[in-house]
Coordinates of C-alpha atoms and ligand atoms in Angstrom, one line a residue:
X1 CA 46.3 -59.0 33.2
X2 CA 49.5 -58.8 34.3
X3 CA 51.6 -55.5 33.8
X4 CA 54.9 -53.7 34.8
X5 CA 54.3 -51.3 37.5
X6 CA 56.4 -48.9 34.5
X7 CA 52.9 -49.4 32.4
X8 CA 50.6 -48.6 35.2
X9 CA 52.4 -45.8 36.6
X10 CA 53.5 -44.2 33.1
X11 CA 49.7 -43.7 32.3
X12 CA 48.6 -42.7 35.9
X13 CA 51.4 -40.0 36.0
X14 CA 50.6 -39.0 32.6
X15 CA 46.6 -38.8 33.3
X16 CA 47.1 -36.9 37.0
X17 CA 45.7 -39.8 39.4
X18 CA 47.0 -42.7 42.1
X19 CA 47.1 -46.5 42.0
X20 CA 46.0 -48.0 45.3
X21 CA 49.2 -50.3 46.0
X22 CA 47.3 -52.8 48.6
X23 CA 49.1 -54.7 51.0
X24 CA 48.4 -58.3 50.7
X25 CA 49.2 -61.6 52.7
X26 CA 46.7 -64.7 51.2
X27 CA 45.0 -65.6 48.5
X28 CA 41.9 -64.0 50.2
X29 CA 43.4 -60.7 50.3
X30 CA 45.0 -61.0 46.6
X31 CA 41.5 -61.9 45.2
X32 CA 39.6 -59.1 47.4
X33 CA 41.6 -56.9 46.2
X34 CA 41.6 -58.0 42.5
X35 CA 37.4 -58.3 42.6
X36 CA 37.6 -54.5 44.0
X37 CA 40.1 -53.6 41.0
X38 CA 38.0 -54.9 38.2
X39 CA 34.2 -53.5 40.2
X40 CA 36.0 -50.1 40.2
X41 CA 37.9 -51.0 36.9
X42 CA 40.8 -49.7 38.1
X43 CA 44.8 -50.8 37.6
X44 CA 46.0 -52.2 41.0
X45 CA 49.2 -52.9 42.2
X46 CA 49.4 -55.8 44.8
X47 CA 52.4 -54.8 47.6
X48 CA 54.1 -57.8 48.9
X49 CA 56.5 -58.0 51.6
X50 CA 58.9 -60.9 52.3
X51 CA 57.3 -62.1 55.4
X52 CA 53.8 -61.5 54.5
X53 CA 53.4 -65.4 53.8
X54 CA 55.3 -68.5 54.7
X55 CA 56.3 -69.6 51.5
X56 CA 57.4 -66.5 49.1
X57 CA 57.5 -67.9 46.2
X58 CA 54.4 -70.0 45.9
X59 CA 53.1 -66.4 47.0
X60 CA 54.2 -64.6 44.5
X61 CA 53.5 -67.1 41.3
X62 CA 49.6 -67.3 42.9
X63 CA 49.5 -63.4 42.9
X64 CA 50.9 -62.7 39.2
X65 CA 48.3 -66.1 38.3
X66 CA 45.5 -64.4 40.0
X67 CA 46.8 -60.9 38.0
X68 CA 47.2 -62.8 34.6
X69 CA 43.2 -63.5 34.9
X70 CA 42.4 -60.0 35.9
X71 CA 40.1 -57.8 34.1
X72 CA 42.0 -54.8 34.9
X73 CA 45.8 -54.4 34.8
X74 CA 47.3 -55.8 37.9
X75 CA 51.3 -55.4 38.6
X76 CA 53.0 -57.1 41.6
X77 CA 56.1 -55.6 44.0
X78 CA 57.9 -56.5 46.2
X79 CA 57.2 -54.0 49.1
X80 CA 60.3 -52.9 51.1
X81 CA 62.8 -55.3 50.2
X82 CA 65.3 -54.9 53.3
X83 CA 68.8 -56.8 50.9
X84 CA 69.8 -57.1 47.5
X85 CA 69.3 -61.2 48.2
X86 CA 65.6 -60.8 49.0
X87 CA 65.4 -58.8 45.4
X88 CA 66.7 -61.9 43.7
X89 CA 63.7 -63.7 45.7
X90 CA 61.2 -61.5 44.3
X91 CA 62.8 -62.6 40.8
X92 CA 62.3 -65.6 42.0
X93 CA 58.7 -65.5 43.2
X94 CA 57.9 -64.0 39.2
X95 CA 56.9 -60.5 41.0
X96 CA 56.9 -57.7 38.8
X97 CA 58.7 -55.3 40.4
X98 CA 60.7 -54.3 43.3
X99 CA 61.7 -52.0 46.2
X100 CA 64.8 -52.3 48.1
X101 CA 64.4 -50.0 51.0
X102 CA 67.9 -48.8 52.3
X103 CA 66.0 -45.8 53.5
X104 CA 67.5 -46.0 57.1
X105 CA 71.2 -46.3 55.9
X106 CA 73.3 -42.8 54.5
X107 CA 72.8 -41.8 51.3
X108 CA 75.9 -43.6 49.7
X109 CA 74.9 -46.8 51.2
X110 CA 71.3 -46.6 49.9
X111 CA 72.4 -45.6 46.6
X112 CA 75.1 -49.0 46.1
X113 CA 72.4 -50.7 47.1
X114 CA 69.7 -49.3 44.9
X115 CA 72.2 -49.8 41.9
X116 CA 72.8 -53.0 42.6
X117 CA 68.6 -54.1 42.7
X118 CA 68.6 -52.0 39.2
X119 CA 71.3 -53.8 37.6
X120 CA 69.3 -57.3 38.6
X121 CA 66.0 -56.0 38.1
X122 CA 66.6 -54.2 34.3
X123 CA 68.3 -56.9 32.7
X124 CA 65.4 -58.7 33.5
X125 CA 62.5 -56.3 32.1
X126 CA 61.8 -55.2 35.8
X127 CA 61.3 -51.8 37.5
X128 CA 62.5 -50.9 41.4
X129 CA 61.7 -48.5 43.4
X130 CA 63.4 -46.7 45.9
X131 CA 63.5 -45.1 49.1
X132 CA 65.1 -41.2 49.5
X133 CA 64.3 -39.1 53.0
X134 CA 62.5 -41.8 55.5
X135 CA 59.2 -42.7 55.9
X136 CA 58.8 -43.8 60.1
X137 CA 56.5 -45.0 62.2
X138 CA 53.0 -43.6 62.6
X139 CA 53.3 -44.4 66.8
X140 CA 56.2 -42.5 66.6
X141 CA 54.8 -39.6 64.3
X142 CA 55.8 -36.6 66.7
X143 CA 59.2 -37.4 65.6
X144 CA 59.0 -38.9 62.5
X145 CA 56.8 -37.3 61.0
X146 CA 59.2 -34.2 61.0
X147 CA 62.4 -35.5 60.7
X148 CA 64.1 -37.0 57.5
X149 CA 61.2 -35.6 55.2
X150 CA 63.3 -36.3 51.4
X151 CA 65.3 -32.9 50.2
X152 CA 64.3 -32.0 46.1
X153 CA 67.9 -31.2 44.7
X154 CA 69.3 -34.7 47.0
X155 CA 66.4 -36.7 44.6
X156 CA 67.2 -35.5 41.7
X157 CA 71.0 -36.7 42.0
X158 CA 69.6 -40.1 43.6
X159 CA 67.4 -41.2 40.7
X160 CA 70.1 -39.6 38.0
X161 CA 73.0 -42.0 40.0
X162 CA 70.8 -44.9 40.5
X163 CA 68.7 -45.4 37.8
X164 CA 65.9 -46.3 39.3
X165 CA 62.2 -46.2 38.2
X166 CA 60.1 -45.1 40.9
X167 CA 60.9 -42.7 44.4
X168 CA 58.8 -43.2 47.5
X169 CA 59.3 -39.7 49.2
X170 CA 58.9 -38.7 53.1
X171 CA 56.4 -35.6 52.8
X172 CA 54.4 -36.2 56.3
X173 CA 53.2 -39.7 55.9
X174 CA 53.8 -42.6 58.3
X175 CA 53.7 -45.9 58.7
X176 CA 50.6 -48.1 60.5
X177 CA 48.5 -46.2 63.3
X178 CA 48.8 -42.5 63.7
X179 CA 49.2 -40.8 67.0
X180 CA 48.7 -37.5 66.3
X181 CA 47.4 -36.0 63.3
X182 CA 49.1 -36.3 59.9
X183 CA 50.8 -33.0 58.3
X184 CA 50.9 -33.7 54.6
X185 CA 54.0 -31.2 53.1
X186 CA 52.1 -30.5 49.8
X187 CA 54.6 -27.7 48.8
X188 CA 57.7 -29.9 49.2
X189 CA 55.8 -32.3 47.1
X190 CA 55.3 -29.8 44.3
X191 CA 58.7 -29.4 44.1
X192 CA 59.4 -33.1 43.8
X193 CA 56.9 -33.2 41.5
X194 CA 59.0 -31.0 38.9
X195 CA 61.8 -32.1 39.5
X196 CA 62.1 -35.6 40.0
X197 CA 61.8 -37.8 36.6
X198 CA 60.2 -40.5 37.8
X199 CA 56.6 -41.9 39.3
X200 CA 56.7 -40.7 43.6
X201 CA 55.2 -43.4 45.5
X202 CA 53.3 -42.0 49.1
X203 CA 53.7 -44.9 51.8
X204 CA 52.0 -44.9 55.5
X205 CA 48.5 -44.0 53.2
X206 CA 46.3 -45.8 55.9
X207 CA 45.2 -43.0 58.4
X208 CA 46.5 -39.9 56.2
X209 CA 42.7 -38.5 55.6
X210 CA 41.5 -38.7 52.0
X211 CA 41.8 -34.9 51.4
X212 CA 45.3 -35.4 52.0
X213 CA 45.6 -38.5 49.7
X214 CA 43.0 -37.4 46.8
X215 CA 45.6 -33.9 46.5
X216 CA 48.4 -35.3 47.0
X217 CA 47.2 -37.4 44.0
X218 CA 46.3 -35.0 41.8
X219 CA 49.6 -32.8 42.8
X220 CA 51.4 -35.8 41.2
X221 CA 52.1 -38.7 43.6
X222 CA 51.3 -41.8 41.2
X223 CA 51.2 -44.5 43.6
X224 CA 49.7 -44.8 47.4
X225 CA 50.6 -47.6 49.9
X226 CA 48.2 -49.3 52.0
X227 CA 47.6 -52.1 54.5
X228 CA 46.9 -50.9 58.0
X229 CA 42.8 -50.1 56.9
X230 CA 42.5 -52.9 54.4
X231 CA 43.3 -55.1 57.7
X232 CA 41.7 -52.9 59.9
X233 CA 38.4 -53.5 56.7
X234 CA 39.3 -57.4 57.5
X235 CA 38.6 -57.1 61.2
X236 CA 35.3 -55.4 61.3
X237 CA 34.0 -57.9 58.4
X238 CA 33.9 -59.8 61.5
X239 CA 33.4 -57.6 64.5
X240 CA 30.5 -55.9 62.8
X241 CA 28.8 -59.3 61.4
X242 CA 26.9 -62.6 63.0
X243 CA 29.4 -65.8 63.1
X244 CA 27.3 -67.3 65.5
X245 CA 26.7 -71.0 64.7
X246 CA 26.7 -72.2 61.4
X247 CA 27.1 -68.3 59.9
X248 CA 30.4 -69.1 60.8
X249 CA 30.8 -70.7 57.5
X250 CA 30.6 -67.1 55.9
X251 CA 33.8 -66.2 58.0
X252 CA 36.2 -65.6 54.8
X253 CA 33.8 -63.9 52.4
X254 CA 33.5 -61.6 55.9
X255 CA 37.1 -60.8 55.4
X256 CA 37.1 -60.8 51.9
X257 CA 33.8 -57.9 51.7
X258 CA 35.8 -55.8 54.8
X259 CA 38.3 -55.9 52.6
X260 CA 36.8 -54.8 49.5
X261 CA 34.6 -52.2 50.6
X262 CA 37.7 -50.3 52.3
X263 CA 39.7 -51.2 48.8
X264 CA 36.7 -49.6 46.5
X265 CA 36.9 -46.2 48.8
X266 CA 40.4 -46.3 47.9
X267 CA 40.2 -46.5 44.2
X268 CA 37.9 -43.4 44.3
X269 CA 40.1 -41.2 46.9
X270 CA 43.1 -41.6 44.4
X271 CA 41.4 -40.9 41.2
X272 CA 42.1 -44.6 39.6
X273 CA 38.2 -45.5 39.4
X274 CA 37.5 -46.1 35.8
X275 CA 40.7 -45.7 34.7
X276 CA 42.0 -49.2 33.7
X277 CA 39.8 -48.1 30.4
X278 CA 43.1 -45.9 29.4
X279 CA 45.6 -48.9 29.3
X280 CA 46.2 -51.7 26.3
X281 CA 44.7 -54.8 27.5
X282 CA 45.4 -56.3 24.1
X283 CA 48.8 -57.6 24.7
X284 CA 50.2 -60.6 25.7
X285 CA 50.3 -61.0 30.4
X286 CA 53.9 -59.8 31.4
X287 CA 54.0 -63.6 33.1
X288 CA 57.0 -64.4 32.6
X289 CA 58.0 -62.1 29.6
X290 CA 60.1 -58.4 29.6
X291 CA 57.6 -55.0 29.2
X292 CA 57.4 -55.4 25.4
X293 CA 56.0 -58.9 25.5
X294 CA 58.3 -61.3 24.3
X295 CA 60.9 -63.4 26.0
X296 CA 63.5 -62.1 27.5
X297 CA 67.3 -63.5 26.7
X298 CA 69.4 -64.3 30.0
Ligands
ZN1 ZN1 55.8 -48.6 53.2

């Protein structure tokens, strides 16, 4: 069913374990990573980015649909939302959350900014996360992997200004491909951990080793990003399989299988496997309504 990523991460961060956040750009991908969710029955958050798909909205209304059926608790974001106008898309698109990333701007900017998604997103019943320190580019790791890594006492005065409900945090991680091997800062991340209020959110989890992600997990990040070896799964669904001739017709359950079987390592490095047992299922979908159920007044 569909949740707020405030329900899923509330009981993770309570429990000590990670959501898999999986990157997602079609239905195939959205109901890949759903069947892996429920086989692991695990709660899954579905990351969407603006230009993952053509037409955002129709994007967004299939995912939360497919989420409304699922077995497990499924919540929906809007992955680094680069402008407040692309948050009042994701509104749009009946997402359950969102992140506006202002990451790369100063610290005043990225907080208006932050405060203005909140404003939208909480009179609405929705959560956003945010961006503090910078989480780069994997290809560029010897520099930022080092550089802009988010300061403890700087986080704490963020979320407190902002309001918002979830931090992603620059501890080592890196976006896409790594060159050069990742440097996870677990004692930085302790310190986050007691003293920022809300869920931390790891991005760049593709490549990071899952030593790295399984304790950075249980030292109290609540939610990991990844694409780059779902897609990577995706590929050698094919590359490692027949297509000749008429196998050919098996060409998206290929995908779909890569796919899964890199999702279903995932749920297991982060803790979430079995997990979805700990959350109410017996409540009305969030489709459409605030955290508590009913229908929200404009
Ligand atoms: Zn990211």
């Amino acid at each position: 069913m569909l949740v707020s990523m405030k329900t899923i991460c509330a009981v993770a961060r309570e429990n000590h374990f990670g959501v898999p956040a999986l990157g997602v750009n079609n239905e195939h991908s959205i109901r890949a990573a759903v069947e892996a969710a429920e086989e692991k029955n695990s709660p899954l958050i579905l990351l969407i980015t603006y230009g993952a798909h053509p037409d955002f909205v129709y994007f967004g209304k299939t995912a939360a649909e497919i989420g409304e059926k699922a077995k497990v608790p499924v919540a929906t974001i809007l992955d680094h939302g680069p402008s407040y106008e692309t948050c009042v898309w994701a509104v749009r698109a009946g997402l359950t959350d969102m992140m506006i990333d202002k990451s790369s701007t100063p610290y005043e900017v990225n907080a208006h900014e932050v405060k203005r998604a909140v404003e939208l997103a909480h009179a609405i019943g929705m959560g956003v996360e945010a961006e503090l320190g910078h989480v780069g580019s994997g290809e560029n790791y010897a520099v930022d992997g080092y550089s802009n890594l988010t300061d403890p006492e700087e986080a704490v005065r963020f979320v407190k200004e902002t309001n918002c409900d979830f931090l992603a945090v620059a501890v080592g991680t890196a976006h896409g491909v790594y060159k050069g091997t990742p440097e996870i800062r677990f004692e930085r991340l302790k310190e986050l951990r007691d003293k920022v209020p809300v869920p931390l959110v790891l991005h760049g989890g593709s490549g990071s080793g899952d030593e790295n992600i399984s304790k950075a997990c249980e030292i109290g990040i609540t939610k990991v990003n990844l694409a780059n070896d779902l897609y990577r799964g995706m590929a050698e669904g094919l590359i490692n399989n027949d297509i000749s001739g008429n196998k050919v017709y098996g060409v998206y359950g290929l995908l779909t299988e890569g796919y899964k079987q890199v999702a279903r390592h995932y749920f297991d490095v982060c803790g979430s496997t079995g997990k979805a047992s700990l959350y109410d299922l017996s409540r009305p979908g969030l489709n459409g309504r605030s955290e508590d159920g009913s229908v929200k007044e404009a």
